[in-house]
């Protein structure tokens, strides 16, 4: 299963037009729970084969770089997340900023880009950053819990009107606080990212969910706009607004009942992240992917992962 999951993530990056998205389409279809199968005919043909090979190699190179950076910074993150979590006394407060690697796969146009944010710990005014990071982290944690409630609006148990209105307004206010605090922090050094990710949650059981929440900020903002502007903020209005977002957004942050750990996504993605580079390199073996290799990946995806994933999430 581990091998199949790994090849799935890779396949999703290279072939599927419906690869993971970080932004909401203007008029996406209604949310879907199940993962759909991939068509080999649509995935590769004589017209796009060369482009597929080119972008496959580009993504592999990017994954290698990402894998190395993660290994190099593992102890670095652990040490400083301990500092933030335990609020240890320190004469200088050091704040973590990390490069961010993103994938954008649209048809055969794959990009692997790295943010310009510097990878270093900046010595700053202790009081200023302690106060603002405390607010930023607290806001982020509250947003995760509220967004989980919002995601449940697409389920059969539709909340009443008052509850839906309250949650929508609560998330709207938290978003405003989050962006205001992020901007305040970033203005102290204009070279730094304007949207900061609080690594103080690095050891939290919510870690995976936080990452998705960070990636879905635009979607959440759109959702708040939709439900806040509804003429009659009834349960159905909330439900319909949620349905306009990508299925991935509504499913990303479904925690366990105790709100202690993310759901199946944690193991699903952690397994892939741990060894995806080695698997891809073994498959490539220094050469471009053959058509039969891609067809095998599609078979693994359709016959193995799709059924298992849908069973786990339903």
XYZ file of C-alpha atoms in Angstrom:
314
model
C 0.000 0.000 0.000
C 2.884 2.341 0.811
C 4.325 1.898 -2.669
C 0.962 2.489 -4.283
C 0.290 5.622 -2.252
C 3.673 7.016 -3.194
C 3.195 6.477 -6.908
C -0.233 8.031 -6.577
C 1.036 11.329 -5.274
C 3.578 11.478 -8.081
C 1.013 10.572 -10.701
C -1.315 13.256 -9.448
C 1.410 15.847 -9.974
C 2.347 14.715 -13.487
C -0.826 13.583 -15.188
C -4.033 14.611 -13.486
C -5.474 17.920 -14.609
C -7.224 17.839 -11.264
C -3.962 17.922 -9.306
C -4.018 19.469 -5.866
C -5.040 23.125 -6.090
C -4.242 25.893 -3.735
C -6.839 28.301 -5.060
C -10.535 27.973 -5.652
C -11.834 28.014 -9.201
C -14.278 30.760 -9.962
C -17.128 28.357 -10.719
C -16.048 24.857 -9.661
C -18.413 21.939 -9.668
C -20.115 20.687 -6.551
C -17.924 18.962 -3.983
C -17.090 15.321 -4.443
C -15.951 12.945 -1.748
C -14.559 10.135 -3.856
C -11.340 10.194 -5.815
C -11.914 9.708 -9.535
C -10.053 7.380 -11.862
C -7.568 8.639 -14.404
C -7.762 7.981 -18.140
C -4.550 6.806 -19.775
C -5.733 8.262 -23.071
C -6.127 11.701 -21.541
C -3.001 11.371 -19.467
C -0.485 10.967 -22.291
C -0.468 10.822 -26.081
C 1.866 11.435 -29.001
C 1.204 15.162 -28.803
C 2.086 15.690 -25.174
C 4.514 12.840 -24.460
C 7.615 15.020 -24.790
C 6.177 17.679 -22.524
C 5.201 15.082 -19.930
C 8.769 13.760 -19.821
C 10.193 17.264 -19.573
C 7.989 18.333 -16.686
C 8.309 14.955 -14.990
C 12.062 15.415 -14.790
C 11.600 18.986 -13.599
C 9.331 17.884 -10.774
C 11.696 15.066 -9.789
C 14.532 17.565 -9.562
C 12.394 19.844 -7.441
C 11.373 16.985 -5.153
C 15.015 16.065 -4.659
C 15.813 19.609 -3.598
C 12.808 19.702 -1.313
C 13.731 16.360 0.242
C 17.264 17.549 0.977
C 16.064 20.804 2.504
C 13.605 19.010 4.746
C 16.319 16.673 6.019
C 18.756 19.533 6.550
C 16.224 21.587 8.496
C 14.610 18.830 10.534
C 16.658 19.366 13.682
C 16.528 23.120 13.103
C 12.736 23.171 13.132
C 12.516 20.804 16.077
C 14.813 22.918 18.212
C 12.984 26.165 17.548
C 9.492 24.709 17.739
C 10.468 23.553 21.251
C 11.442 27.120 22.037
C 8.146 28.542 20.859
C 5.989 25.821 22.398
C 7.676 25.958 25.790
C 8.048 29.736 25.726
C 11.605 29.413 26.952
C 13.328 32.531 28.216
C 15.874 33.897 25.773
C 17.690 37.202 25.542
C 16.991 37.320 21.817
C 13.851 36.009 20.210
C 14.484 34.208 16.929
C 11.729 33.781 14.397
C 11.653 31.066 11.767
C 10.914 31.761 8.118
C 11.008 28.937 5.627
C 11.282 28.716 1.853
C 8.059 27.402 0.386
C 7.996 24.975 -2.517
C 4.799 24.914 -4.527
C 3.545 22.827 -7.424
C 1.176 24.091 -10.057
C 0.217 21.514 -12.660
C -2.092 22.817 -15.386
C -2.312 20.527 -18.374
C 1.340 20.050 -19.342
C 2.632 23.213 -17.717
C 4.268 22.225 -14.439
C 6.089 24.755 -12.323
C 8.270 24.160 -9.306
C 8.837 27.479 -7.628
C 10.525 28.451 -4.415
C 9.578 31.553 -2.490
C 12.048 34.375 -2.067
C 11.680 34.334 1.702
C 15.083 33.873 3.359
C 15.787 30.711 5.328
C 17.277 32.044 8.507
C 16.497 32.931 12.099
C 16.380 36.678 12.458
C 17.356 38.260 15.756
C 14.618 40.703 16.618
C 12.958 42.574 19.404
C 11.833 39.853 21.801
C 8.701 41.496 23.170
C 7.324 42.524 19.778
C 7.627 39.072 18.234
C 6.577 37.155 21.327
C 3.340 39.112 21.573
C 2.509 39.022 17.878
C 3.451 35.389 17.332
C 1.378 34.406 20.320
C -1.594 36.181 18.741
C -0.868 34.721 15.295
C -0.621 31.153 16.585
C -3.709 31.458 18.753
C -5.681 32.874 15.830
C -4.475 30.116 13.533
C -5.524 27.415 15.991
C -8.988 28.929 16.354
C -9.335 29.182 12.581
C -8.538 25.489 12.204
C -11.305 24.518 14.592
C -13.864 26.894 13.074
C -12.967 25.799 9.544
C -13.524 22.212 10.598
C -17.033 23.169 11.660
C -17.570 24.971 8.361
C -16.447 21.884 6.445
C -19.070 19.847 8.270
C -21.741 22.116 6.761
C -21.491 20.108 3.547
C -22.520 16.979 5.423
C -26.079 15.751 6.117
C -26.157 17.437 9.534
C -26.812 21.012 8.430
C -26.605 23.470 11.352
C -29.353 25.913 12.145
C -29.342 29.466 10.822
C -28.042 31.117 13.988
C -25.172 28.681 14.306
C -24.167 29.095 10.662
C -24.238 32.878 10.915
C -22.171 32.821 14.099
C -19.485 30.570 12.618
C -19.249 32.586 9.427
C -18.795 35.836 11.340
C -16.337 34.212 13.725
C -14.151 32.993 10.882
C -14.357 36.378 9.179
C -13.066 38.121 12.319
C -10.292 35.568 12.810
C -9.171 36.022 9.210
C -8.955 39.771 9.700
C -6.848 39.316 12.834
C -4.605 36.775 11.135
C -3.818 38.953 8.123
C -3.406 42.091 10.218
C -0.923 40.365 12.531
C 0.968 38.763 9.650
C 1.314 42.134 7.983
C 2.541 43.738 11.180
C 5.232 41.087 11.559
C 6.321 41.233 7.938
C 6.662 45.012 7.930
C 9.502 44.723 10.409
C 11.520 43.249 7.571
C 10.119 43.785 4.067
C 12.177 40.920 2.637
C 10.190 38.418 4.654
C 6.991 36.715 3.591
C 3.832 38.704 4.159
C 1.869 35.592 4.992
C 3.741 33.871 7.787
C 3.339 30.279 8.822
C 3.698 29.776 12.591
C 6.197 26.975 13.109
C 5.347 27.046 16.791
C 2.762 24.391 15.911
C 5.407 22.114 14.392
C 4.953 19.449 17.085
C 1.219 19.857 17.387
C -1.101 16.972 16.422
C -2.757 19.530 14.144
C 0.441 19.982 12.116
C -0.841 18.394 8.902
C -4.181 20.170 9.148
C -2.426 23.486 9.721
C -0.463 23.022 6.516
C -3.672 22.473 4.566
C -5.302 25.427 6.265
C -2.349 27.603 5.293
C -2.645 26.461 1.680
C -6.401 27.035 1.671
C -6.363 30.599 2.962
C -7.634 31.991 -0.336
C -10.440 29.446 -0.420
C -11.440 30.282 3.135
C -11.437 33.979 2.331
C -13.690 33.342 -0.673
C -16.023 31.252 1.442
C -16.333 33.941 4.095
C -17.136 36.479 1.382
C -19.833 34.227 -0.068
C -21.567 33.411 3.198
C -21.181 36.917 4.645
C -22.814 38.499 1.603
C -25.713 36.055 1.446
C -29.034 37.913 1.553
C -30.497 35.351 3.906
C -27.793 33.553 5.822
C -29.663 30.290 6.181
C -28.197 26.835 6.476
C -28.740 26.156 2.779
C -26.837 29.310 1.865
C -23.840 28.094 3.834
C -24.135 24.646 2.317
C -24.320 25.987 -1.229
C -21.366 28.299 -0.665
C -19.318 25.377 0.612
C -20.331 23.331 -2.427
C -18.764 25.940 -4.683
C -15.332 25.242 -3.213
C -13.080 22.382 -4.262
C -13.792 19.046 -2.619
C -10.252 19.031 -1.284
C -10.949 22.142 0.767
C -14.009 20.679 2.454
C -12.241 17.411 3.208
C -8.787 18.631 4.211
C -9.505 19.549 7.794
C -11.830 16.831 8.999
C -10.356 15.913 12.365
C -11.131 13.065 14.702
C -14.096 13.619 17.001
C -11.811 14.732 19.824
C -10.230 17.415 17.624
C -6.837 15.984 18.499
C -5.474 14.595 15.254
C -6.074 15.129 11.550
C -7.874 12.307 9.766
C -6.506 9.878 7.187
C -4.624 12.609 5.362
C -1.799 12.561 7.906
C -0.606 9.015 7.210
C -1.607 9.297 3.556
C 0.758 12.204 2.899
C 3.460 11.451 5.475
C 4.117 8.078 3.860
C 4.545 9.695 0.472
C 6.755 12.505 1.718
C 9.135 10.093 3.435
C 10.185 8.197 0.342
C 8.614 9.636 -2.802
C 11.942 10.870 -4.161
C 13.619 7.479 -3.830
C 10.678 5.755 -5.494
C 10.629 8.160 -8.415
C 14.380 7.897 -8.931
C 14.140 4.110 -8.945
C 11.361 4.250 -11.518
C 13.205 6.694 -13.756
C 16.566 4.936 -13.393
C 18.242 7.904 -15.032
C 15.930 7.854 -18.051
C 12.690 9.467 -19.083
C 9.491 7.648 -18.188
C 8.279 5.176 -20.787
C 4.627 5.015 -21.806
C 4.341 1.615 -20.121
C 5.633 3.122 -16.871
C 2.939 5.770 -16.885
C 0.290 3.192 -17.735
C 1.476 1.102 -14.786
C 1.215 4.107 -12.483
C -2.333 4.680 -13.710
C -3.209 1.037 -13.086
C -1.784 1.201 -9.561
C -3.776 4.350 -8.940
C -7.092 3.110 -10.314
C -6.929 -0.478 -9.049
C -5.249 0.025 -5.697
C -5.361 3.486 -4.263
C -8.734 4.786 -5.432
C -10.744 1.984 -3.763
C -8.632 2.059 -0.591
C -8.783 5.824 -0.302
C -12.532 5.969 -0.848
C -13.102 3.244 1.745
C -11.017 5.149 4.263
C -12.731 8.486 3.707
C -16.336 7.242 3.566
